[in-house]
Short mmCIF file of C-alpha atoms in Angstrom, two decimals:
data_model
loop_
_atom_site.label_atom_id
_atom_site.label_comp_id
_atom_site.label_asym_id
_atom_site.label_seq_id
_atom_site.Cartn_x
_atom_site.Cartn_y
_atom_site.Cartn_z
CA MET A 138 -6.99 -42.96 -0.98
CA ILE A 139 -8.13 -39.63 1.73
CA ARG A 140 -4.00 -38.98 1.27
CA LEU A 141 -4.45 -38.69 -2.01
CA ARG A 142 -7.04 -36.84 -2.45
CA ASN A 143 -5.62 -34.30 -0.41
CA LEU A 144 -2.16 -34.29 -1.33
CA LYS A 145 -4.06 -33.42 -5.01
CA VAL A 146 -5.57 -30.75 -3.43
CA HIS A 147 -2.29 -28.98 -1.80
CA LEU A 148 -1.28 -29.66 -4.44
CA PHE A 149 -3.78 -27.78 -6.75
CA TRP A 150 -3.73 -24.50 -4.16
CA LYS A 151 0.13 -24.27 -4.17
CA ILE A 152 -0.12 -23.43 -7.75
CA TYR A 153 -3.28 -21.44 -7.74
CA LEU A 154 -2.51 -19.33 -4.85
CA PRO A 155 1.10 -18.50 -6.69
CA THR A 156 -0.54 -17.84 -9.70
CA LEU A 157 -3.79 -15.64 -9.22
CA LEU A 158 -0.61 -13.63 -7.12
CA CYS A 159 1.57 -12.95 -10.69
CA LEU A 160 -0.97 -11.72 -12.10
CA ILE A 161 -2.50 -9.42 -9.60
CA VAL A 162 1.00 -7.55 -9.73
CA TYR A 163 0.60 -8.18 -13.95
CA ASN A 164 -2.17 -6.28 -14.48
CA GLU A 165 -2.28 -3.58 -11.06
CA TYR A 166 1.23 -2.36 -11.47
CA LEU A 167 3.79 -4.60 -14.16
CA ILE A 168 1.51 -3.24 -17.40
CA HIS A 169 1.06 0.58 -16.97
CA VAL A 170 5.40 -0.09 -16.60
CA PHE A 171 5.16 -1.88 -20.03
CA HIS A 172 2.71 0.06 -21.84
CA SER A 173 4.32 3.85 -21.03
CA LEU A 174 7.79 2.13 -21.97
CA GLN A 175 6.47 1.55 -25.38
CA TRP A 176 5.42 5.11 -25.65
CA ALA A 177 6.70 7.64 -28.45
CA GLN A 178 9.62 10.30 -27.15
CA ILE A 179 8.52 13.30 -29.02
CA GLU A 180 11.99 15.79 -28.53
CA CYS A 181 11.88 18.80 -29.53
CA GLN A 182 14.30 20.67 -30.76
CA THR A 183 13.33 24.91 -30.20
CA ASP A 184 13.49 26.73 -27.06
CA ASN A 185 9.80 28.00 -28.45
CA CYS A 186 8.29 24.44 -28.20
CA LEU A 187 4.42 23.84 -25.88
CA LYS A 188 3.88 20.05 -24.91
CA ILE A 189 0.04 19.50 -24.20
CA LEU A 190 -2.24 16.26 -23.18
CA LEU A 191 -4.92 15.66 -23.46
CA VAL A 192 -7.59 14.30 -21.55
CA ALA A 193 -10.62 12.87 -23.89
CA ASP A 194 -14.01 11.52 -22.47
CA PRO A 195 -12.97 10.34 -18.50
CA GLN A 196 -17.16 9.97 -17.90
CA ILE A 197 -16.18 9.52 -13.42
CA LEU A 198 -18.88 6.68 -12.93
CA GLY A 199 -21.73 8.12 -11.09
CA ASN A 200 -23.65 6.66 -8.18
CA THR A 201 -27.49 6.79 -9.72
CA PHE A 202 -27.89 4.68 -13.24
CA ASP A 203 -25.55 1.76 -11.86
CA THR A 204 -28.20 0.25 -9.82
CA LYS A 205 -26.38 -3.18 -9.80
CA LEU A 206 -25.13 -4.27 -6.09
CA TYR A 207 -21.09 -4.29 -7.14
CA TRP A 208 -21.07 -1.41 -8.56
CA PRO A 209 -18.60 0.65 -5.51
CA LEU A 210 -16.43 -1.39 -6.69
CA ALA A 211 -17.17 -0.97 -10.58
CA ASN A 212 -16.93 3.05 -9.76
CA PHE A 213 -13.80 1.59 -7.07
CA ASP A 214 -12.16 0.22 -10.28
CA SER A 215 -12.51 2.12 -13.37
CA ASP A 216 -11.52 5.29 -11.05
CA ARG A 217 -8.61 3.78 -10.05
CA HIS A 218 -7.70 2.45 -13.46
CA LEU A 219 -7.55 6.15 -14.81
CA ALA A 220 -5.96 7.31 -11.81
CA ILE A 221 -2.51 4.96 -12.48
CA THR A 222 -2.55 5.84 -16.76
CA TYR A 223 -2.91 9.15 -16.00
CA ARG A 224 -0.23 9.46 -13.66
CA HIS A 225 1.89 7.72 -16.62
CA ALA A 226 1.01 9.77 -18.42
CA VAL A 227 1.43 12.75 -17.38
CA GLN A 228 4.83 10.90 -15.70
CA HIS A 229 5.69 10.22 -19.78
CA SER A 230 4.49 13.70 -21.55
CA MET A 231 6.01 16.28 -18.96
CA PRO A 232 3.00 18.93 -20.48
CA ASP A 233 2.82 22.32 -20.54
CA ILE A 234 -0.63 22.37 -21.15
CA ILE A 235 -3.10 19.13 -19.68
CA CYS A 236 -6.32 19.86 -21.75
CA PHE A 237 -10.20 17.86 -20.70
CA LEU A 238 -11.53 17.87 -23.76
CA GLY A 239 -15.54 17.28 -21.66
CA ASP A 240 -17.37 14.70 -20.69
CA LEU A 241 -15.44 15.22 -17.47
CA MET A 242 -18.78 12.76 -15.37
CA ASP A 243 -20.72 10.46 -16.65
CA GLU A 244 -24.11 12.22 -14.78
CA GLY A 245 -23.04 15.61 -14.22
CA SER A 246 -25.86 16.89 -15.75
CA VAL A 247 -28.49 14.63 -13.52
CA ALA A 248 -26.42 15.38 -10.16
CA ASP A 249 -27.79 17.28 -7.57
CA ALA A 250 -25.81 19.76 -5.28
CA ASP A 251 -23.76 16.82 -3.38
CA GLN A 252 -23.60 14.38 -5.86
CA TYR A 253 -21.39 16.82 -8.20
CA GLU A 254 -19.77 17.77 -5.30
CA GLU A 255 -19.26 14.46 -5.07
CA TYR A 256 -17.45 14.09 -8.17
CA PHE A 257 -15.74 16.59 -7.96
CA GLN A 258 -13.56 15.81 -5.41
CA ARG A 259 -13.96 12.18 -7.19
CA PHE A 260 -11.92 13.95 -10.50
CA ALA A 261 -9.65 16.18 -8.94
CA ASN A 262 -7.92 12.65 -7.20
CA ILE A 263 -8.13 11.16 -9.66
CA PHE A 264 -6.34 13.94 -12.24
CA PRO A 265 -4.72 16.43 -9.44
CA GLN A 266 -2.31 19.35 -11.29
CA PRO A 267 0.71 18.43 -11.75
CA THR A 268 2.65 20.89 -10.94
CA ALA A 269 2.44 24.79 -9.71
CA HIS A 270 3.16 25.40 -13.50
CA THR A 271 1.21 23.05 -15.95
CA SER A 272 -1.85 24.76 -16.88
CA MET A 273 -4.95 22.96 -16.57
CA ILE A 274 -8.08 23.51 -19.05
CA TYR A 275 -11.33 22.51 -18.47
CA ILE A 276 -14.13 21.77 -21.57
CA PRO A 277 -17.52 20.55 -20.86
CA GLY A 278 -19.24 17.73 -22.58
CA ASP A 279 -22.57 16.47 -23.12
CA ASN A 280 -22.48 14.35 -20.33
CA ASP A 281 -21.40 17.43 -18.31
CA ILE A 282 -24.14 19.60 -19.15
CA GLY A 283 -26.75 18.29 -20.88
CA GLY A 284 -27.32 18.37 -24.63
CA GLU A 285 -27.45 14.35 -25.54
CA GLY A 286 -29.78 12.98 -26.71
CA PHE A 287 -33.13 14.95 -25.86
CA GLU A 288 -31.93 16.00 -23.11
CA PRO A 289 -32.20 19.69 -22.75
CA VAL A 290 -29.11 21.96 -21.99
CA LYS A 291 -29.62 23.25 -18.56
CA ASP A 292 -27.94 27.05 -17.46
CA THR A 293 -27.67 25.95 -14.41
CA ASN A 294 -25.30 23.44 -15.78
CA VAL A 295 -23.36 25.45 -17.85
CA GLN A 296 -22.51 28.10 -14.54
CA ARG A 297 -22.24 25.42 -11.90
CA PHE A 298 -19.40 24.30 -15.03
CA ARG A 299 -17.84 27.17 -15.76
CA GLN A 300 -17.74 27.72 -11.03
CA TYR A 301 -15.97 24.24 -10.92
CA PHE A 302 -13.79 23.68 -13.71
CA ASN A 303 -13.53 27.85 -13.65
CA GLU A 304 -13.97 27.23 -17.72
CA ARG A 305 -12.91 30.30 -20.33
CA PRO A 306 -13.64 31.54 -23.75
CA PHE A 307 -9.85 31.39 -24.72
CA TRP A 308 -6.30 30.67 -22.94
CA MET A 309 -2.96 32.98 -24.46
CA PHE A 310 0.59 31.56 -23.80
CA PRO A 311 3.71 32.96 -24.26
CA ASN A 312 4.48 30.51 -27.90
CA ALA A 313 2.04 32.64 -29.44
CA ILE A 314 -0.42 30.32 -29.31
CA GLN A 315 -4.31 30.82 -28.76
CA ILE A 316 -6.51 28.08 -27.63
CA PHE A 317 -10.32 28.79 -28.66
CA ASN A 318 -12.90 26.72 -25.91
CA VAL A 319 -15.41 26.06 -29.45
CA ASN A 320 -19.03 24.73 -27.83
CA ARG A 321 -20.73 23.37 -30.13
CA ILE A 322 -23.80 22.22 -27.64
CA THR A 323 -23.86 25.63 -26.88
CA ARG A 324 -22.85 27.25 -29.57
CA ALA A 325 -21.56 29.84 -26.98
CA ALA A 326 -19.67 33.50 -28.73
CA ILE A 327 -16.15 33.48 -28.12
CA TRP A 328 -14.23 36.10 -28.71
CA ASN A 329 -11.00 38.18 -27.68
CA GLU A 330 -10.19 41.42 -28.06
CA ASN A 331 -6.84 41.07 -30.00
CA VAL A 332 -8.17 38.68 -32.84
CA GLU A 333 -9.44 41.94 -35.29
CA ASN A 334 -6.23 43.83 -35.71
CA ASN A 335 -4.47 39.78 -35.22
CA ASP A 336 -1.62 40.28 -37.79
CA ARG A 337 -1.32 35.42 -37.87
CA SER A 338 1.37 35.08 -36.66
CA SER A 339 0.03 33.59 -33.51
CA LEU A 340 -1.32 29.57 -34.24
CA ILE A 341 -4.99 29.26 -33.85
CA PHE A 342 -6.19 26.10 -32.00
CA PHE A 343 -9.44 25.43 -31.88
CA ILE A 344 -11.12 22.62 -28.87
CA SER A 345 -14.37 21.11 -28.73
CA HIS A 346 -15.96 17.89 -27.50
CA ILE A 347 -18.10 17.50 -30.14
CA SER A 348 -16.08 17.56 -33.78
CA LEU A 349 -16.73 20.60 -35.73
CA LEU A 350 -16.00 19.60 -39.30
CA LYS A 351 -17.96 16.75 -38.88
CA HIS A 352 -21.82 17.25 -39.77
CA ALA A 353 -20.47 21.23 -39.83
CA ASP A 354 -23.72 23.09 -39.20
CA SER A 355 -23.69 27.27 -39.39
CA TYR A 356 -22.27 27.31 -36.05
CA THR A 357 -19.11 25.73 -36.46
CA LEU A 358 -18.56 27.75 -40.50
CA LYS A 359 -19.01 31.01 -38.00
CA THR A 360 -16.63 30.51 -36.35
CA ILE A 361 -14.05 28.83 -38.69
CA GLU A 362 -14.54 32.06 -41.04
CA GLN A 363 -14.11 34.67 -38.01
CA PHE A 364 -11.20 33.42 -36.66
CA GLN A 365 -8.74 31.22 -39.29
CA PRO A 366 -8.04 28.69 -37.21
CA ASP A 367 -4.85 25.71 -37.45
CA VAL A 368 -5.70 23.06 -35.63
CA ILE A 369 -8.74 21.69 -33.90
CA PHE A 370 -8.60 18.88 -31.11
CA SER A 371 -12.23 17.66 -30.43
CA ALA A 372 -13.62 14.25 -28.86
CA HIS A 373 -17.20 12.84 -28.11
CA ASP A 374 -16.50 9.85 -30.47
CA HIS A 375 -14.37 7.63 -28.45
CA THR A 376 -11.20 6.98 -31.45
CA SER A 377 -8.86 7.81 -33.18
CA LYS A 378 -8.36 9.91 -36.69
CA TYR A 379 -8.09 13.17 -37.84
CA THR A 380 -8.53 15.33 -41.35
CA ILE A 381 -7.48 18.49 -42.80
CA VAL A 382 -9.94 20.61 -44.98
CA ARG A 383 -9.51 23.34 -46.47
CA LYS A 384 -11.27 26.61 -45.09
CA ASN A 385 -13.37 27.98 -47.67
CA VAL A 386 -14.96 24.99 -48.23
CA PRO A 387 -15.45 23.65 -44.55
CA GLU A 388 -19.31 22.53 -45.12
CA VAL A 389 -17.71 19.43 -47.29
CA GLU A 390 -17.64 16.35 -44.86
CA PRO A 391 -14.60 15.49 -44.17
CA VAL A 392 -13.11 11.95 -44.59
CA PHE A 393 -11.68 10.97 -40.67
CA VAL A 394 -8.32 8.82 -41.37
CA PRO A 395 -7.34 6.30 -38.26
CA LEU A 396 -4.96 7.46 -36.44
CA SER A 397 -2.31 5.66 -34.74
CA THR A 398 -4.59 2.88 -33.94
CA SER A 399 -3.01 -0.06 -36.07
CA ARG A 400 -0.55 -2.97 -34.61
CA GLU A 401 2.21 -0.90 -36.95
CA THR A 402 1.75 2.71 -36.07
CA ARG A 403 0.30 2.48 -33.01
CA HIS A 404 3.56 3.92 -30.68
CA SER A 405 4.28 6.06 -33.95
CA ILE A 406 4.57 9.93 -34.77
CA SER A 407 2.34 12.59 -36.95
CA SER A 408 4.78 15.28 -37.88
CA PHE A 409 1.90 17.97 -39.28
CA ASN A 410 3.73 21.22 -41.28
CA LEU A 411 1.49 24.16 -39.56
CA GLU A 412 3.20 26.22 -41.71
CA GLU A 413 2.38 24.25 -45.61
CA ILE A 414 -1.09 23.79 -44.56
CA ARG A 415 -2.02 26.98 -43.88
CA ASN A 416 -0.67 27.60 -46.92
CA ASN A 417 -2.68 26.20 -48.29
CA HIS A 418 -5.30 27.38 -46.76
CA GLY A 419 -6.36 24.04 -44.71
CA LEU A 420 -7.95 22.87 -41.97
CA LEU A 421 -5.69 20.34 -39.59
CA GLU A 422 -8.86 18.16 -36.91
CA ILE A 423 -7.44 15.52 -34.35
CA SER A 424 -10.50 13.47 -33.09
CA VAL A 425 -8.58 12.45 -29.16
CA PRO A 426 -10.25 8.61 -28.19
CA THR A 427 -11.72 8.26 -24.30
CA CYS A 428 -8.85 7.44 -21.79
CA SER A 429 -11.72 5.95 -19.99
CA TYR A 430 -12.05 1.85 -20.67
CA ARG A 431 -15.99 1.60 -19.29
CA MET A 432 -16.71 3.14 -22.97
CA GLY A 433 -17.00 0.50 -24.79
CA VAL A 434 -14.22 0.76 -26.72
CA MET A 435 -10.93 -1.67 -26.48
CA LYS A 436 -8.68 0.68 -27.94
CA ILE A 437 -8.19 3.58 -24.44
CA GLY A 438 -5.83 5.77 -24.35
CA TYR A 439 -4.76 9.85 -23.81
CA GLY A 440 -3.58 12.13 -26.61
CA PHE A 441 0.26 13.91 -26.33
CA ALA A 442 0.74 16.37 -28.96
CA VAL A 443 3.92 18.87 -29.29
CA LEU A 444 3.64 22.58 -30.75
CA ASP A 445 7.37 23.36 -31.71
CA GLY A 446 8.30 26.22 -34.13
CA GLU A 447 5.90 25.37 -37.04
CA THR A 448 5.73 21.85 -36.87
CA LEU A 449 2.56 20.18 -34.60
CA SER A 450 3.80 16.36 -33.47
CA TYR A 451 1.40 14.14 -32.20
CA THR A 452 1.39 10.50 -30.60
CA VAL A 453 -1.06 8.50 -28.67
CA LEU A 454 -0.08 6.96 -26.08
CA TRP A 455 -2.61 4.07 -25.50
CA THR A 456 -2.65 2.28 -22.55
CA SER A 457 -4.04 -1.51 -21.63
CA GLN A 458 -7.42 -3.44 -21.87
CA ARG A 459 -8.48 -3.22 -18.61
CA PHE A 460 -11.57 -5.61 -20.07
CA TYR A 461 -9.10 -8.55 -20.84
CA GLN A 462 -7.48 -8.33 -17.27
CA LEU A 463 -11.21 -7.88 -15.32
CA ALA A 464 -11.75 -11.45 -17.84
CA PHE A 465 -9.08 -13.12 -16.67
CA TYR A 466 -9.65 -12.16 -12.92
CA SER A 467 -13.62 -13.63 -13.40
CA LEU A 468 -11.63 -17.21 -15.10
CA LEU A 469 -9.43 -17.47 -12.25
CA ILE A 470 -11.51 -16.56 -9.34
CA ILE A 471 -14.44 -19.76 -10.07
CA PRO A 472 -11.97 -22.25 -8.22
CA LEU A 473 -12.51 -19.15 -5.11
CA LYS A 474 -15.90 -19.48 -5.57
CA LEU A 475 -16.01 -23.02 -5.61
CA LEU A 476 -14.11 -23.03 -2.18
CA CYS A 477 -16.49 -20.02 -0.39
CA GLY A 478 -19.15 -21.86 -1.21
CA GLN A 479 -17.95 -25.56 -0.04
CA ILE A 480 -17.35 -23.90 3.78
CA TRP A 481 -20.77 -22.57 3.57
CA CYS A 482 -21.65 -25.77 2.92
CA ASN A 483 -20.05 -27.19 5.66
CA LEU A 484 -20.88 -25.05 8.19
CA LEU A 485 -24.61 -25.35 7.14
CA LYS A 486 -24.89 -29.21 6.51
CA ARG A 487 -26.50 -30.09 9.78
CA TYR A 488 -29.01 -28.09 9.49
CA TRP A 489 -30.79 -27.25 6.23
CA CYS A 490 -28.46 -28.06 3.13
CA CYS A 491 -29.18 -29.66 0.22
CA CYS A 492 -25.97 -31.36 0.33
CA ARG A 493 -26.54 -32.93 3.51
CA SER A 494 -27.37 -36.96 3.16
CA ARG A 495 -30.97 -37.60 4.85
CA ASN A 496 -31.25 -41.21 6.52
CA ARG A 497 -34.98 -43.15 5.99
CA ASP A 498 -36.06 -44.46 9.13
CA TYR A 499 -39.72 -45.54 7.73
CA LEU A 500 -40.98 -48.30 6.31
CA PRO A 501 -41.72 -47.45 3.20
CA LEU A 502 -44.82 -47.82 1.33
CA HIS A 503 -46.97 -51.45 0.61
CA VAL A 504 -46.73 -52.03 -3.06
CA GLY A 505 -49.30 -54.56 -4.29
#
């Protein structure tokens, strides 16, 4: 009987350990390769081509809000997942511009000086500049400078973000495109000395953490009227969607349409004729999904836009759903927990373990 039991235990571990090893290899390496092979390729048709990788709401975790014992492991796993998916997205897109659309840190607005320095170093290690010729653009979100709920926006947080991330009001590129930083949180004025006499030969892009067309306010209407943008890239909602409205009536609440979210269209390429949109006095806004699995949504990824002449091609580089992988880990780790418990019990069995059988060396009570 003992030999049969030992044989069963030995056979269990011979099956269990290779299964666990294969799962780790698949979850930590192969699944990222599998997803990247499904991403759509956007080929440039002209020499006047600009590739933009859009990173929304990475929100690297901090050390204050999460007080659970496993928070170092949670931070490590989140950072590692972001770094791996970012590297694959950069290798696939080979972007000229990488644009971070705010909420770079989860606790940026409440961190002290030492914490902020630590978070910044972690962020730089996760999202490095791939080449010296790649333009890196960073704008703040409500988790970076405040403004979420009743949290006030502090000038010190705004200045600190500008100092660390070199935030600017606008960027100009030789491909006849201007990108403006429209901060709906601080409602800061943007300026460009070339706009007043602009012949509108260049395309105007707005980048904003919070959607400009959703619940448009006076700041949004004034900024759109002054600069007449063609495209808006936003984040904050953690979902992939888009809308096209008429510039002369942007105060009308737009209807956002899901973009590349269904199983059939998740790897499709959406093309927008900007010349046609401009001639019809239209305005396109694309909301980029979050790239972090810690934001509570299952569909995560990076936006990939290619401006080729007057055509804007856009797709989402969807990444793995990390929560499913962690769920499989939690199931397969149960036998290891039982094994550790058995070993611990055997070590303490002679002293105080409740599993230890107790010898009765006393007489029972007399009844009757």
